[in-house]
PDB file of N, CA and C in Angstrom:
ATOM      1  N   UNK A   1     116.699  66.909  86.085  1.00 88.00           N
ATOM      2  CA  UNK A   1     117.015  68.252  86.538  1.00 88.00           C
ATOM      3  C   UNK A   1     117.866  68.127  87.806  1.00 88.00           C
ATOM      4  N   UNK A   2     118.916  68.876  87.848  1.00 94.00           N
ATOM      5  CA  UNK A   2     119.813  68.811  89.003  1.00 94.00           C
ATOM      6  C   UNK A   2     119.176  69.509  90.206  1.00 94.00           C
ATOM      7  N   UNK A   3     119.623  69.131  91.408  1.00 93.00           N
ATOM      8  CA  UNK A   3     119.062  69.787  92.608  1.00 93.00           C
ATOM      9  C   UNK A   3     119.285  71.292  92.606  1.00 93.00           C
ATOM     10  N   UNK A   4     120.405  71.720  92.035  1.00 96.00           N
ATOM     11  CA  UNK A   4     120.678  73.164  91.978  1.00 96.00           C
ATOM     12  C   UNK A   4     119.692  73.890  91.081  1.00 96.00           C
ATOM     13  N   UNK A   5     119.413  73.306  89.931  1.00 96.00           N
ATOM     14  CA  UNK A   5     118.457  73.913  88.996  1.00 96.00           C
ATOM     15  C   UNK A   5     117.054  73.907  89.601  1.00 96.00           C
ATOM     16  N   UNK A   6     116.732  72.814  90.268  1.00 96.00           N
ATOM     17  CA  UNK A   6     115.420  72.724  90.896  1.00 96.00           C
ATOM     18  C   UNK A   6     115.257  73.785  91.982  1.00 96.00           C
ATOM     19  N   UNK A   7     116.288  73.994  92.775  1.00 97.00           N
ATOM     20  CA  UNK A   7     116.253  75.017  93.821  1.00 97.00           C
ATOM     21  C   UNK A   7     116.120  76.408  93.204  1.00 97.00           C
ATOM     22  N   UNK A   8     116.841  76.641  92.116  1.00 97.00           N
ATOM     23  CA  UNK A   8     116.767  77.947  91.448  1.00 97.00           C
ATOM     24  C   UNK A   8     115.349  78.207  90.933  1.00 97.00           C
ATOM     25  N   UNK A   9     114.726  77.191  90.337  1.00 97.00           N
ATOM     26  CA  UNK A   9     113.360  77.350  89.866  1.00 97.00           C
ATOM     27  C   UNK A   9     112.406  77.609  91.034  1.00 97.00           C
ATOM     28  N   UNK A  10     112.609  76.913  92.137  1.00 97.00           N
ATOM     29  CA  UNK A  10     111.756  77.117  93.316  1.00 97.00           C
ATOM     30  C   UNK A  10     111.878  78.523  93.857  1.00 97.00           C
ATOM     31  N   UNK A  11     113.116  79.013  93.976  1.00 98.00           N
ATOM     32  CA  UNK A  11     113.330  80.380  94.467  1.00 98.00           C
ATOM     33  C   UNK A  11     112.726  81.392  93.492  1.00 98.00           C
ATOM     34  N   UNK A  12     112.908  81.150  92.200  1.00 98.00           N
ATOM     35  CA  UNK A  12     112.334  82.054  91.195  1.00 98.00           C
ATOM     36  C   UNK A  12     110.822  82.093  91.256  1.00 98.00           C
ATOM     37  N   UNK A  13     110.210  80.921  91.453  1.00 98.00           N
ATOM     38  CA  UNK A  13     108.753  80.860  91.534  1.00 98.00           C
ATOM     39  C   UNK A  13     108.236  81.584  92.771  1.00 98.00           C
ATOM     40  N   UNK A  14     108.885  81.381  93.901  1.00 98.00           N
ATOM     41  CA  UNK A  14     108.486  82.074  95.131  1.00 98.00           C
ATOM     42  C   UNK A  14     108.656  83.579  94.960  1.00 98.00           C
ATOM     43  N   UNK A  15     109.773  83.997  94.389  1.00 98.00           N
ATOM     44  CA  UNK A  15     110.009  85.431  94.167  1.00 98.00           C
ATOM     45  C   UNK A  15     108.949  86.021  93.247  1.00 98.00           C
ATOM     46  N   UNK A  16     108.578  85.283  92.208  1.00 98.00           N
ATOM     47  CA  UNK A  16     107.548  85.756  91.283  1.00 98.00           C
ATOM     48  C   UNK A  16     106.230  86.012  92.022  1.00 98.00           C
ATOM     49  N   UNK A  17     105.804  85.051  92.860  1.00 98.00           N
ATOM     50  CA  UNK A  17     104.538  85.221  93.571  1.00 98.00           C
ATOM     51  C   UNK A  17     104.626  86.319  94.623  1.00 98.00           C
ATOM     52  N   UNK A  18     105.763  86.478  95.264  1.00 98.00           N
ATOM     53  CA  UNK A  18     105.917  87.565  96.235  1.00 98.00           C
ATOM     54  C   UNK A  18     105.763  88.911  95.523  1.00 98.00           C
ATOM     55  N   UNK A  19     106.397  89.052  94.371  1.00 98.00           N
ATOM     56  CA  UNK A  19     106.288  90.301  93.607  1.00 98.00           C
ATOM     57  C   UNK A  19     104.849  90.495  93.128  1.00 98.00           C
ATOM     58  N   UNK A  20     104.231  89.440  92.633  1.00 98.00           N
ATOM     59  CA  UNK A  20     102.857  89.522  92.148  1.00 98.00           C
ATOM     60  C   UNK A  20     101.900  89.956  93.259  1.00 98.00           C
ATOM     61  N   UNK A  21     101.988  89.315  94.416  1.00 98.00           N
ATOM     62  CA  UNK A  21     101.111  89.671  95.525  1.00 98.00           C
ATOM     63  C   UNK A  21     101.415  91.071  96.039  1.00 98.00           C
ATOM     64  N   UNK A  22     102.665  91.472  96.031  1.00 98.00           N
ATOM     65  CA  UNK A  22     103.024  92.826  96.427  1.00 98.00           C
ATOM     66  C   UNK A  22     102.411  93.865  95.509  1.00 98.00           C
ATOM     67  N   UNK A  23     102.412  93.573  94.208  1.00 98.00           N
ATOM     68  CA  UNK A  23     101.819  94.511  93.254  1.00 98.00           C
ATOM     69  C   UNK A  23     100.311  94.614  93.448  1.00 98.00           C
ATOM     70  N   UNK A  24      99.651  93.500  93.720  1.00 98.00           N
ATOM     71  CA  UNK A  24      98.204  93.527  93.970  1.00 98.00           C
ATOM     72  C   UNK A  24      97.909  94.313  95.250  1.00 98.00           C
ATOM     73  N   UNK A  25      98.710  94.084  96.286  1.00 98.00           N
ATOM     74  CA  UNK A  25      98.508  94.798  97.554  1.00 98.00           C
ATOM     75  C   UNK A  25      98.708  96.293  97.365  1.00 98.00           C
ATOM     76  N   UNK A  26      99.740  96.694  96.632  1.00 98.00           N
ATOM     77  CA  UNK A  26      99.981  98.124  96.383  1.00 98.00           C
ATOM     78  C   UNK A  26      98.833  98.719  95.570  1.00 98.00           C
ATOM     79  N   UNK A  27      98.346  97.971  94.602  1.00 97.00           N
ATOM     80  CA  UNK A  27      97.242  98.452  93.781  1.00 97.00           C
ATOM     81  C   UNK A  27      95.997  98.700  94.624  1.00 97.00           C
ATOM     82  N   UNK A  28      95.706  97.785  95.541  1.00 97.00           N
ATOM     83  CA  UNK A  28      94.551  97.956  96.416  1.00 97.00           C
ATOM     84  C   UNK A  28      94.734  99.160  97.344  1.00 97.00           C
ATOM     85  N   UNK A  29      95.932  99.294  97.911  1.00 96.00           N
ATOM     86  CA  UNK A  29      96.212 100.430  98.789  1.00 96.00           C
ATOM     87  C   UNK A  29      96.048 101.738  98.019  1.00 96.00           C
ATOM     88  N   UNK A  30      96.592 101.799  96.809  1.00 96.00           N
ATOM     89  CA  UNK A  30      96.521 103.013  95.997  1.00 96.00           C
ATOM     90  C   UNK A  30      95.068 103.358  95.664  1.00 96.00           C
ATOM     91  N   UNK A  31      94.281 102.343  95.320  1.00 94.00           N
ATOM     92  CA  UNK A  31      92.877 102.585  94.978  1.00 94.00           C
ATOM     93  C   UNK A  31      92.123 103.175  96.160  1.00 94.00           C
ATOM     94  N   UNK A  32      92.350 102.624  97.342  1.00 94.00           N
ATOM     95  CA  UNK A  32      91.592 103.061  98.517  1.00 94.00           C
ATOM     96  C   UNK A  32      92.076 104.406  99.047  1.00 94.00           C
ATOM     97  N   UNK A  33      93.377 104.626  99.082  1.00 94.00           N
ATOM     98  CA  UNK A  33      93.925 105.821  99.722  1.00 94.00           C
ATOM     99  C   UNK A  33      94.175 106.993  98.776  1.00 94.00           C
ATOM    100  N   UNK A  34      94.189 106.744  97.470  1.00 92.00           N
ATOM    101  CA  UNK A  34      94.446 107.829  96.526  1.00 92.00           C
ATOM    102  C   UNK A  34      93.254 108.029  95.593  1.00 92.00           C
ATOM    103  N   UNK A  35      92.828 106.981  94.916  1.00 91.00           N
ATOM    104  CA  UNK A  35      91.768 107.141  93.916  1.00 91.00           C
ATOM    105  C   UNK A  35      90.407 107.456  94.528  1.00 91.00           C
ATOM    106  N   UNK A  36      90.040 106.796  95.618  1.00 89.00           N
ATOM    107  CA  UNK A  36      88.720 107.033  96.212  1.00 89.00           C
ATOM    108  C   UNK A  36      88.598 108.480  96.712  1.00 89.00           C
ATOM    109  N   UNK A  37      89.564 108.998  97.489  1.00 88.00           N
ATOM    110  CA  UNK A  37      89.425 110.405  97.903  1.00 88.00           C
ATOM    111  C   UNK A  37      89.399 111.374  96.713  1.00 88.00           C
ATOM    112  N   UNK A  38      90.186 111.091  95.687  1.00 89.00           N
ATOM    113  CA  UNK A  38      90.185 111.958  94.501  1.00 89.00           C
ATOM    114  C   UNK A  38      88.825 111.918  93.816  1.00 89.00           C
ATOM    115  N   UNK A  39      88.251 110.728  93.694  1.00 88.00           N
ATOM    116  CA  UNK A  39      86.941 110.582  93.067  1.00 88.00           C
ATOM    117  C   UNK A  39      85.865 111.281  93.895  1.00 88.00           C
ATOM    118  N   UNK A  40      85.912 111.110  95.211  1.00 88.00           N
ATOM    119  CA  UNK A  40      84.907 111.757  96.058  1.00 88.00           C
ATOM    120  C   UNK A  40      85.007 113.271  95.971  1.00 88.00           C
ATOM    121  N   UNK A  41      86.217 113.806  95.953  1.00 88.00           N
ATOM    122  CA  UNK A  41      86.386 115.260  95.835  1.00 88.00           C
ATOM    123  C   UNK A  41      85.873 115.748  94.487  1.00 88.00           C
ATOM    124  N   UNK A  42      86.113 114.975  93.454  1.00 88.00           N
ATOM    125  CA  UNK A  42      85.662 115.351  92.116  1.00 88.00           C
ATOM    126  C   UNK A  42      84.129 115.356  92.061  1.00 88.00           C
ATOM    127  N   UNK A  43      83.503 114.377  92.691  1.00 86.00           N
ATOM    128  CA  UNK A  43      82.041 114.312  92.698  1.00 86.00           C
ATOM    129  C   UNK A  43      81.444 115.455  93.516  1.00 86.00           C
ATOM    130  N   UNK A  44      82.080 115.807  94.638  1.00 85.00           N
ATOM    131  CA  UNK A  44      81.600 116.925  95.447  1.00 85.00           C
ATOM    132  C   UNK A  44      81.691 118.227  94.665  1.00 85.00           C
ATOM    133  N   UNK A  45      82.757 118.400  93.898  1.00 85.00           N
ATOM    134  CA  UNK A  45      82.927 119.631  93.126  1.00 85.00           C
ATOM    135  C   UNK A  45      81.906 119.715  91.991  1.00 85.00           C
ATOM    136  N   UNK A  46      81.454 118.580  91.497  1.00 83.00           N
ATOM    137  CA  UNK A  46      80.516 118.575  90.376  1.00 83.00           C
ATOM    138  C   UNK A  46      79.068 118.785  90.816  1.00 83.00           C
ATOM    139  N   UNK A  47      78.782 118.627  92.106  1.00 78.00           N
ATOM    140  CA  UNK A  47      77.414 118.815  92.583  1.00 78.00           C
ATOM    141  C   UNK A  47      77.028 120.289  92.532  1.00 78.00           C
ATOM    142  N   UNK A  48      75.780 120.576  92.206  1.00 78.00           N
ATOM    143  CA  UNK A  48      75.342 121.988  92.217  1.00 78.00           C
ATOM    144  C   UNK A  48      75.311 122.511  93.656  1.00 78.00           C
ATOM    145  N   UNK A  49      75.458 123.797  93.804  1.00 70.00           N
ATOM    146  CA  UNK A  49      75.424 124.409  95.134  1.00 70.00           C
ATOM    147  C   UNK A  49      74.026 124.261  95.706  1.00 70.00           C
ATOM    148  N   UNK A  50      73.921 123.927  96.985  1.00 73.00           N
ATOM    149  CA  UNK A  50      72.574 123.766  97.577  1.00 73.00           C
ATOM    150  C   UNK A  50      71.844 125.101  97.631  1.00 73.00           C
ATOM    151  N   UNK A  51      70.549 125.051  97.342  1.00 75.00           N
ATOM    152  CA  UNK A  51      69.775 126.278  97.393  1.00 75.00           C
ATOM    153  C   UNK A  51      69.438 126.591  98.857  1.00 75.00           C
ATOM    154  N   UNK A  52      69.356 127.857  99.192  1.00 76.00           N
ATOM    155  CA  UNK A  52      69.034 128.208 100.587  1.00 76.00           C
ATOM    156  C   UNK A  52      67.627 127.767 100.941  1.00 76.00           C
ATOM    157  N   UNK A  53      67.484 127.241 102.136  1.00 78.00           N
ATOM    158  CA  UNK A  53      66.183 126.775 102.595  1.00 78.00           C
ATOM    159  C   UNK A  53      65.448 127.927 103.281  1.00 78.00           C
ATOM    160  N   UNK A  54      64.191 128.121 102.928  1.00 73.00           N
ATOM    161  CA  UNK A  54      63.414 129.189 103.623  1.00 73.00           C
ATOM    162  C   UNK A  54      63.151 128.782 105.071  1.00 73.00           C
ATOM    163  N   UNK A  55      63.273 129.722 105.975  1.00 66.00           N
ATOM    164  CA  UNK A  55      63.010 129.396 107.379  1.00 66.00           C
ATOM    165  C   UNK A  55      61.841 130.156 107.917  1.00 66.00           C
TER     166      UNK A  55
END
């Protein structure tokens, strides 16, 4: 394998992992900042209204 081809494969491999890790990081961010609040709001809406407490 020529040095040029080897360098191209190395750059391609690094780029692949950068994209892969970026996608995992975005997925984690999306889960925490979008899905969790949506799920919590959905669960709050599904709860029955609290009954008034006698005082």
